[in-house]
């Protein structure tokens, strides 16, 4: 049993012709920082006890030589405001930011391919 991926040579060739890896890294970094700022703007909680720790803990980490951006809060309780609890309704701040940034990222990547 195995996985066969076809078309990778075509994809690599198209990327080499149209965009450099540096361009891809710049798109990842730019969109990652925009997503981080958006999450921090949305992390304003109106219910419960708010210290601002979750908002301050939202960090951007670039890995895989610049091809991966990981953005998110590092507090242990960050999921409580995002999804809510049985006593407190949800106050999402990650998902709205993600769904707003996703089409921008995809458009930027498509623009590199043209």
mmCIF file of N, CA and C in Angstrom:
data_model
loop_
_atom_site.group_PDB
_atom_site.id
_atom_site.type_symbol
_atom_site.label_atom_id
_atom_site.label_comp_id
_atom_site.label_asym_id
_atom_site.label_seq_id
_atom_site.Cartn_x
_atom_site.Cartn_y
_atom_site.Cartn_z
ATOM 1 N N UNK A 1 0.853 -1.174 0.000
ATOM 2 C CA UNK A 1 0.000 0.000 0.000
ATOM 3 C C UNK A 1 0.894 1.230 0.000
ATOM 4 N N UNK A 2 0.531 2.209 -0.794
ATOM 5 C CA UNK A 2 1.332 3.415 -0.865
ATOM 6 C C UNK A 2 0.533 4.561 -1.434
ATOM 7 N N UNK A 3 1.131 5.701 -1.396
ATOM 8 C CA UNK A 3 0.506 6.908 -1.925
ATOM 9 C C UNK A 3 1.315 7.365 -3.122
ATOM 10 N N UNK A 4 0.619 7.662 -4.193
ATOM 11 C CA UNK A 4 1.295 8.148 -5.394
ATOM 12 C C UNK A 4 0.781 9.544 -5.699
ATOM 13 N N UNK A 5 1.685 10.473 -5.788
ATOM 14 C CA UNK A 5 1.327 11.857 -6.093
ATOM 15 C C UNK A 5 1.845 12.165 -7.488
ATOM 16 N N UNK A 6 0.927 12.557 -8.364
ATOM 17 C CA UNK A 6 1.323 12.882 -9.727
ATOM 18 C C UNK A 6 1.251 14.384 -9.929
ATOM 19 N N UNK A 7 2.065 14.868 -10.824
ATOM 20 C CA UNK A 7 2.036 16.287 -11.145
ATOM 21 C C UNK A 7 3.008 17.133 -10.357
ATOM 22 N N UNK A 8 3.804 16.507 -9.505
ATOM 23 C CA UNK A 8 4.730 17.307 -8.702
ATOM 24 C C UNK A 8 5.819 17.939 -9.560
ATOM 25 N N UNK A 9 6.248 17.228 -10.599
ATOM 26 C CA UNK A 9 7.274 17.805 -11.483
ATOM 27 C C UNK A 9 6.746 19.050 -12.180
ATOM 28 N N UNK A 10 5.486 18.989 -12.598
ATOM 29 C CA UNK A 10 4.861 20.145 -13.246
ATOM 30 C C UNK A 10 4.753 21.313 -12.276
ATOM 31 N N UNK A 11 4.355 21.009 -11.030
ATOM 32 C CA UNK A 11 4.220 22.057 -10.023
ATOM 33 C C UNK A 11 5.566 22.705 -9.731
ATOM 34 N N UNK A 12 6.583 21.892 -9.537
ATOM 35 C CA UNK A 12 7.912 22.429 -9.243
ATOM 36 C C UNK A 12 8.414 23.264 -10.416
ATOM 37 N N UNK A 13 8.181 22.780 -11.632
ATOM 38 C CA UNK A 13 8.594 23.542 -12.809
ATOM 39 C C UNK A 13 7.880 24.873 -12.905
ATOM 40 N N UNK A 14 6.576 24.871 -12.618
ATOM 41 C CA UNK A 14 5.805 26.116 -12.660
ATOM 42 C C UNK A 14 6.281 27.086 -11.590
ATOM 43 N N UNK A 15 6.562 26.567 -10.405
ATOM 44 C CA UNK A 15 7.062 27.435 -9.333
ATOM 45 C C UNK A 15 8.420 28.021 -9.703
ATOM 46 N N UNK A 16 9.274 27.213 -10.294
ATOM 47 C CA UNK A 16 10.599 27.709 -10.678
ATOM 48 C C UNK A 16 10.509 28.797 -11.734
ATOM 49 N N UNK A 17 9.556 28.673 -12.634
ATOM 50 C CA UNK A 17 9.413 29.669 -13.689
ATOM 51 C C UNK A 17 8.782 30.957 -13.178
ATOM 52 N N UNK A 18 7.804 30.828 -12.326
ATOM 53 C CA UNK A 18 6.985 31.984 -11.975
ATOM 54 C C UNK A 18 7.363 32.648 -10.659
ATOM 55 N N UNK A 19 7.846 31.886 -9.737
ATOM 56 C CA UNK A 19 8.121 32.455 -8.418
ATOM 57 C C UNK A 19 9.377 31.816 -7.842
ATOM 58 N N UNK A 20 10.040 32.569 -7.022
ATOM 59 C CA UNK A 20 11.183 32.010 -6.316
ATOM 60 C C UNK A 20 10.720 31.567 -4.938
ATOM 61 N N UNK A 21 11.512 30.744 -4.310
ATOM 62 C CA UNK A 21 11.163 30.292 -2.969
ATOM 63 C C UNK A 21 11.151 31.461 -1.993
ATOM 64 N N UNK A 22 11.958 32.459 -2.270
ATOM 65 C CA UNK A 22 11.974 33.647 -1.413
ATOM 66 C C UNK A 22 10.618 34.346 -1.464
ATOM 67 N N UNK A 23 9.998 34.382 -2.645
ATOM 68 C CA UNK A 23 8.670 34.985 -2.767
ATOM 69 C C UNK A 23 7.643 34.230 -1.929
ATOM 70 N N UNK A 24 7.721 32.902 -1.958
ATOM 71 C CA UNK A 24 6.790 32.085 -1.176
ATOM 72 C C UNK A 24 6.997 32.346 0.310
ATOM 73 N N UNK A 25 8.243 32.403 0.742
ATOM 74 C CA UNK A 25 8.532 32.677 2.150
ATOM 75 C C UNK A 25 7.995 34.041 2.560
ATOM 76 N N UNK A 26 8.116 35.032 1.688
ATOM 77 C CA UNK A 26 7.592 36.365 1.995
ATOM 78 C C UNK A 26 6.078 36.347 2.137
ATOM 79 N N UNK A 27 5.394 35.596 1.280
ATOM 80 C CA UNK A 27 3.934 35.494 1.369
ATOM 81 C C UNK A 27 3.532 34.831 2.682
ATOM 82 N N UNK A 28 4.231 33.767 3.061
ATOM 83 C CA UNK A 28 3.928 33.068 4.313
ATOM 84 C C UNK A 28 4.145 34.003 5.501
ATOM 85 N N UNK A 29 5.249 34.717 5.504
ATOM 86 C CA UNK A 29 5.564 35.621 6.618
ATOM 87 C C UNK A 29 4.567 36.773 6.697
ATOM 88 N N UNK A 30 4.247 37.373 5.568
ATOM 89 C CA UNK A 30 3.309 38.492 5.538
ATOM 90 C C UNK A 30 1.921 38.067 6.010
ATOM 91 N N UNK A 31 1.415 36.966 5.478
ATOM 92 C CA UNK A 31 0.092 36.507 5.870
ATOM 93 C C UNK A 31 0.073 36.025 7.315
ATOM 94 N N UNK A 32 1.168 35.443 7.776
ATOM 95 C CA UNK A 32 1.253 35.030 9.173
ATOM 96 C C UNK A 32 1.189 36.214 10.120
ATOM 97 N N UNK A 33 1.900 37.277 9.791
ATOM 98 C CA UNK A 33 1.883 38.458 10.665
ATOM 99 C C UNK A 33 0.522 39.157 10.619
ATOM 100 N N UNK A 34 -0.131 39.159 9.446
ATOM 101 C CA UNK A 34 -1.473 39.741 9.367
ATOM 102 C C UNK A 34 -2.465 38.936 10.199
ATOM 103 N N UNK A 35 -2.346 37.612 10.160
ATOM 104 C CA UNK A 35 -3.230 36.762 10.958
ATOM 105 C C UNK A 35 -2.989 36.985 12.446
ATOM 106 N N UNK A 36 -1.742 37.131 12.845
ATOM 107 C CA UNK A 36 -1.425 37.388 14.247
ATOM 108 C C UNK A 36 -2.055 38.700 14.708
ATOM 109 N N UNK A 37 -1.907 39.756 13.922
ATOM 110 C CA UNK A 37 -2.493 41.050 14.296
ATOM 111 C C UNK A 37 -4.015 40.965 14.375
ATOM 112 N N UNK A 38 -4.620 40.261 13.444
ATOM 113 C CA UNK A 38 -6.071 40.119 13.442
ATOM 114 C C UNK A 38 -6.549 39.362 14.678
ATOM 115 N N UNK A 39 -5.843 38.307 15.038
ATOM 116 C CA UNK A 39 -6.218 37.550 16.234
ATOM 117 C C UNK A 39 -6.075 38.411 17.484
ATOM 118 N N UNK A 40 -5.031 39.208 17.554
ATOM 119 C CA UNK A 40 -4.839 40.070 18.718
ATOM 120 C C UNK A 40 -5.923 41.140 18.794
ATOM 121 N N UNK A 41 -6.333 41.670 17.646
ATOM 122 C CA UNK A 41 -7.422 42.656 17.644
ATOM 123 C C UNK A 41 -8.740 42.027 18.096
ATOM 124 N N UNK A 42 -8.975 40.784 17.701
ATOM 125 C CA UNK A 42 -10.231 40.113 18.047
ATOM 126 C C UNK A 42 -10.240 39.558 19.463
ATOM 127 N N UNK A 43 -9.103 39.469 20.114
ATOM 128 C CA UNK A 43 -9.013 38.882 21.451
ATOM 129 C C UNK A 43 -9.344 39.912 22.522
ATOM 130 N N UNK A 44 -10.519 40.496 22.408
ATOM 131 C CA UNK A 44 -11.014 41.431 23.416
ATOM 132 C C UNK A 44 -12.241 40.774 24.027
ATOM 133 N N UNK A 45 -12.103 40.311 25.251
ATOM 134 C CA UNK A 45 -13.159 39.532 25.875
ATOM 135 C C UNK A 45 -13.970 40.406 26.819
ATOM 136 N N UNK A 46 -15.279 40.323 26.693
ATOM 137 C CA UNK A 46 -16.166 41.188 27.469
ATOM 138 C C UNK A 46 -16.812 40.463 28.636
ATOM 139 N N UNK A 47 -16.671 39.167 28.689
ATOM 140 C CA UNK A 47 -17.293 38.405 29.769
ATOM 141 C C UNK A 47 -16.212 37.776 30.635
ATOM 142 N N UNK A 48 -16.510 37.650 31.903
ATOM 143 C CA UNK A 48 -15.571 36.999 32.796
ATOM 144 C C UNK A 48 -14.427 37.912 33.204
ATOM 145 N N UNK A 49 -13.390 37.293 33.689
ATOM 146 C CA UNK A 49 -12.229 37.995 34.209
ATOM 147 C C UNK A 49 -11.177 38.080 33.116
ATOM 148 N N UNK A 50 -10.881 39.277 32.656
ATOM 149 C CA UNK A 50 -9.949 39.453 31.548
ATOM 150 C C UNK A 50 -8.704 40.199 32.012
ATOM 151 N N UNK A 51 -7.536 39.558 31.837
ATOM 152 C CA UNK A 51 -6.268 40.197 32.207
ATOM 153 C C UNK A 51 -5.462 40.616 30.983
ATOM 154 N N UNK A 52 -5.847 40.136 29.809
ATOM 155 C CA UNK A 52 -5.099 40.426 28.596
ATOM 156 C C UNK A 52 -3.981 39.437 28.330
ATOM 157 N N UNK A 53 -3.860 38.411 29.181
ATOM 158 C CA UNK A 53 -2.774 37.438 29.010
ATOM 159 C C UNK A 53 -2.926 36.639 27.723
ATOM 160 N N UNK A 54 -4.150 36.273 27.380
ATOM 161 C CA UNK A 54 -4.363 35.509 26.147
ATOM 162 C C UNK A 54 -3.999 36.348 24.930
ATOM 163 N N UNK A 55 -4.405 37.595 24.939
ATOM 164 C CA UNK A 55 -4.092 38.493 23.823
ATOM 165 C C UNK A 55 -2.580 38.656 23.665
ATOM 166 N N UNK A 56 -1.880 38.823 24.775
ATOM 167 C CA UNK A 56 -0.423 38.983 24.730
ATOM 168 C C UNK A 56 0.291 37.691 24.345
ATOM 169 N N UNK A 57 -0.359 36.542 24.589
ATOM 170 C CA UNK A 57 0.301 35.260 24.326
ATOM 171 C C UNK A 57 0.209 34.817 22.870
ATOM 172 N N UNK A 58 -0.539 35.522 22.045
ATOM 173 C CA UNK A 58 -0.673 35.138 20.640
ATOM 174 C C UNK A 58 0.648 35.425 19.935
ATOM 175 N N UNK A 59 1.286 34.356 19.468
ATOM 176 C CA UNK A 59 2.625 34.474 18.890
ATOM 177 C C UNK A 59 2.666 33.909 17.474
ATOM 178 N N UNK A 60 3.584 34.426 16.695
ATOM 179 C CA UNK A 60 3.863 33.942 15.350
ATOM 180 C C UNK A 60 5.193 33.207 15.383
ATOM 181 N N UNK A 61 5.185 31.959 14.917
ATOM 182 C CA UNK A 61 6.414 31.175 14.838
ATOM 183 C C UNK A 61 6.587 30.708 13.401
ATOM 184 N N UNK A 62 7.692 31.084 12.808
ATOM 185 C CA UNK A 62 8.015 30.677 11.443
ATOM 186 C C UNK A 62 8.932 29.459 11.529
ATOM 187 N N UNK A 63 8.589 28.383 10.799
ATOM 188 C CA UNK A 63 9.404 27.168 10.805
ATOM 189 C C UNK A 63 9.512 26.615 9.389
ATOM 190 N N UNK A 64 10.142 25.469 9.248
ATOM 191 C CA UNK A 64 10.363 24.815 7.951
ATOM 192 C C UNK A 64 11.050 25.755 6.962
ATOM 193 N N UNK A 65 12.085 26.416 7.428
ATOM 194 C CA UNK A 65 12.858 27.346 6.587
ATOM 195 C C UNK A 65 11.999 28.452 5.996
ATOM 196 N N UNK A 66 10.960 28.852 6.718
ATOM 197 C CA UNK A 66 10.129 29.963 6.265
ATOM 198 C C UNK A 66 8.889 29.558 5.505
ATOM 199 N N UNK A 67 8.628 28.257 5.366
ATOM 200 C CA UNK A 67 7.469 27.796 4.610
ATOM 201 C C UNK A 67 6.256 27.511 5.485
ATOM 202 N N UNK A 68 6.395 27.591 6.798
ATOM 203 C CA UNK A 68 5.289 27.330 7.714
ATOM 204 C C UNK A 68 5.208 28.455 8.731
ATOM 205 N N UNK A 69 3.997 28.950 8.934
ATOM 206 C CA UNK A 69 3.752 29.952 9.969
ATOM 207 C C UNK A 69 2.730 29.374 10.937
ATOM 208 N N UNK A 70 3.072 29.348 12.204
ATOM 209 C CA UNK A 70 2.150 28.873 13.237
ATOM 210 C C UNK A 70 1.807 30.058 14.118
ATOM 211 N N UNK A 71 0.518 30.337 14.221
ATOM 212 C CA UNK A 71 0.051 31.479 14.983
ATOM 213 C C UNK A 71 -0.979 30.984 15.980
ATOM 214 N N UNK A 72 -0.855 31.413 17.218
ATOM 215 C CA UNK A 72 -1.862 31.027 18.189
ATOM 216 C C UNK A 72 -1.487 31.451 19.587
ATOM 217 N N UNK A 73 -2.470 31.387 20.476
ATOM 218 C CA UNK A 73 -2.220 31.724 21.875
ATOM 219 C C UNK A 73 -1.512 30.577 22.580
ATOM 220 N N UNK A 74 -0.777 30.907 23.612
ATOM 221 C CA UNK A 74 -0.046 29.888 24.356
ATOM 222 C C UNK A 74 -0.570 29.694 25.770
ATOM 223 N N UNK A 75 -1.588 30.449 26.173
ATOM 224 C CA UNK A 75 -2.150 30.234 27.503
ATOM 225 C C UNK A 75 -2.917 28.918 27.512
ATOM 226 N N UNK A 76 -2.907 28.248 28.656
ATOM 227 C CA UNK A 76 -3.556 26.942 28.770
ATOM 228 C C UNK A 76 -5.067 27.031 28.589
ATOM 229 N N UNK A 77 -5.648 28.151 28.906
ATOM 230 C CA UNK A 77 -7.107 28.295 28.884
ATOM 231 C C UNK A 77 -7.608 29.038 27.650
ATOM 232 N N UNK A 78 -6.784 29.160 26.624
ATOM 233 C CA UNK A 78 -7.148 29.944 25.439
ATOM 234 C C UNK A 78 -8.371 29.394 24.717
ATOM 235 N N UNK A 79 -8.635 28.110 24.841
ATOM 236 C CA UNK A 79 -9.790 27.531 24.148
ATOM 237 C C UNK A 79 -11.106 27.885 24.833
ATOM 238 N N UNK A 80 -11.083 28.271 26.097
ATOM 239 C CA UNK A 80 -12.334 28.581 26.798
ATOM 240 C C UNK A 80 -13.060 29.773 26.189
ATOM 241 N N UNK A 81 -12.393 30.904 25.963
ATOM 242 C CA UNK A 81 -13.123 31.988 25.301
ATOM 243 C C UNK A 81 -13.464 31.661 23.843
ATOM 244 N N UNK A 82 -12.617 30.905 23.174
ATOM 245 C CA UNK A 82 -12.858 30.582 21.760
ATOM 246 C C UNK A 82 -14.117 29.738 21.579
ATOM 247 N N UNK A 83 -14.267 28.702 22.394
ATOM 248 C CA UNK A 83 -15.391 27.778 22.238
ATOM 249 C C UNK A 83 -16.468 27.941 23.300
ATOM 250 N N UNK A 84 -16.151 28.632 24.382
ATOM 251 C CA UNK A 84 -17.100 28.799 25.469
ATOM 252 C C UNK A 84 -17.050 27.624 26.433
ATOM 253 N N UNK A 85 -17.762 27.787 27.525
ATOM 254 C CA UNK A 85 -17.917 26.717 28.507
ATOM 255 C C UNK A 85 -19.401 26.563 28.776
ATOM 256 N N UNK A 86 -19.743 25.698 29.686
ATOM 257 C CA UNK A 86 -21.178 25.548 29.956
ATOM 258 C C UNK A 86 -21.743 26.782 30.654
ATOM 259 N N UNK A 87 -20.884 27.592 31.258
ATOM 260 C CA UNK A 87 -21.349 28.801 31.938
ATOM 261 C C UNK A 87 -21.121 30.077 31.131
ATOM 262 N N UNK A 88 -20.157 30.060 30.257
ATOM 263 C CA UNK A 88 -19.807 31.267 29.497
ATOM 264 C C UNK A 88 -19.960 30.992 27.998
ATOM 265 N N UNK A 89 -20.663 31.859 27.303
ATOM 266 C CA UNK A 89 -20.794 31.666 25.850
ATOM 267 C C UNK A 89 -19.463 31.929 25.132
ATOM 268 N N UNK A 90 -19.351 31.386 23.950
ATOM 269 C CA UNK A 90 -18.121 31.531 23.161
ATOM 270 C C UNK A 90 -17.920 32.975 22.719
ATOM 271 N N UNK A 91 -16.663 33.382 22.688
ATOM 272 C CA UNK A 91 -16.246 34.678 22.146
ATOM 273 C C UNK A 91 -15.093 34.406 21.184
ATOM 274 N N UNK A 92 -15.411 33.868 19.998
ATOM 275 C CA UNK A 92 -14.356 33.433 19.077
ATOM 276 C C UNK A 92 -13.433 34.569 18.656
ATOM 277 N N UNK A 93 -12.165 34.256 18.575
ATOM 278 C CA UNK A 93 -11.166 35.220 18.110
ATOM 279 C C UNK A 93 -10.175 34.572 17.153
ATOM 280 N N UNK A 94 -10.024 33.250 17.192
ATOM 281 C CA UNK A 94 -9.101 32.558 16.297
ATOM 282 C C UNK A 94 -9.774 32.250 14.965
ATOM 283 N N UNK A 95 -10.919 31.584 15.016
ATOM 284 C CA UNK A 95 -11.584 31.161 13.779
ATOM 285 C C UNK A 95 -11.990 32.317 12.878
ATOM 286 N N UNK A 96 -12.580 33.404 13.393
ATOM 287 C CA UNK A 96 -12.922 34.506 12.482
ATOM 288 C C UNK A 96 -11.690 35.101 11.796
ATOM 289 N N UNK A 97 -10.601 35.209 12.535
ATOM 290 C CA UNK A 97 -9.367 35.744 11.950
ATOM 291 C C UNK A 97 -8.835 34.809 10.870
ATOM 292 N N UNK A 98 -8.877 33.516 11.159
ATOM 293 C CA UNK A 98 -8.384 32.527 10.194
ATOM 294 C C UNK A 98 -9.204 32.560 8.908
ATOM 295 N N UNK A 99 -10.522 32.552 9.038
ATOM 296 C CA UNK A 99 -11.376 32.511 7.849
ATOM 297 C C UNK A 99 -11.316 33.814 7.053
ATOM 298 N N UNK A 100 -10.924 34.888 7.695
ATOM 299 C CA UNK A 100 -10.740 36.151 6.979
ATOM 300 C C UNK A 100 -9.402 36.162 6.229
ATOM 301 N N UNK A 101 -8.375 35.579 6.816
ATOM 302 C CA UNK A 101 -7.037 35.601 6.223
ATOM 303 C C UNK A 101 -6.839 34.523 5.165
ATOM 304 N N UNK A 102 -7.531 33.411 5.285
ATOM 305 C CA UNK A 102 -7.329 32.280 4.373
ATOM 306 C C UNK A 102 -7.470 32.664 2.897
ATOM 307 N N UNK A 103 -8.553 33.364 2.477
ATOM 308 C CA UNK A 103 -8.645 33.709 1.053
ATOM 309 C C UNK A 103 -7.539 34.663 0.594
ATOM 310 N N UNK A 104 -7.079 35.534 1.483
ATOM 311 C CA UNK A 104 -5.987 36.442 1.123
ATOM 312 C C UNK A 104 -4.709 35.655 0.846
ATOM 313 N N UNK A 105 -4.436 34.679 1.705
ATOM 314 C CA UNK A 105 -3.246 33.846 1.524
ATOM 315 C C UNK A 105 -3.324 33.062 0.215
ATOM 316 N N UNK A 106 -4.480 32.450 -0.038
ATOM 317 C CA UNK A 106 -4.639 31.674 -1.270
ATOM 318 C C UNK A 106 -4.498 32.552 -2.509
ATOM 319 N N UNK A 107 -5.051 33.760 -2.460
ATOM 320 C CA UNK A 107 -4.913 34.679 -3.594
ATOM 321 C C UNK A 107 -3.460 35.085 -3.813
ATOM 322 N N UNK A 108 -2.741 35.321 -2.716
ATOM 323 C CA UNK A 108 -1.325 35.675 -2.839
ATOM 324 C C UNK A 108 -0.527 34.533 -3.469
ATOM 325 N N UNK A 109 -0.830 33.296 -3.068
ATOM 326 C CA UNK A 109 -0.126 32.145 -3.639
ATOM 327 C C UNK A 109 -0.488 31.962 -5.111
ATOM 328 N N UNK A 110 -1.749 32.163 -5.454
ATOM 329 C CA UNK A 110 -2.165 32.049 -6.857
ATOM 330 C C UNK A 110 -1.505 33.129 -7.703
ATOM 331 N N UNK A 111 -1.364 34.312 -7.132
ATOM 332 C CA UNK A 111 -0.724 35.412 -7.849
ATOM 333 C C UNK A 111 0.740 35.073 -8.160
ATOM 334 N N UNK A 112 1.398 34.357 -7.258
ATOM 335 C CA UNK A 112 2.776 33.938 -7.514
ATOM 336 C C UNK A 112 2.855 32.952 -8.676
ATOM 337 N N UNK A 113 1.812 32.165 -8.843
ATOM 338 C CA UNK A 113 1.812 31.146 -9.898
ATOM 339 C C UNK A 113 1.543 31.730 -11.281
ATOM 340 N N UNK A 114 0.997 32.925 -11.349
ATOM 341 C CA UNK A 114 0.658 33.515 -12.655
ATOM 342 C C UNK A 114 1.864 34.120 -13.320
#
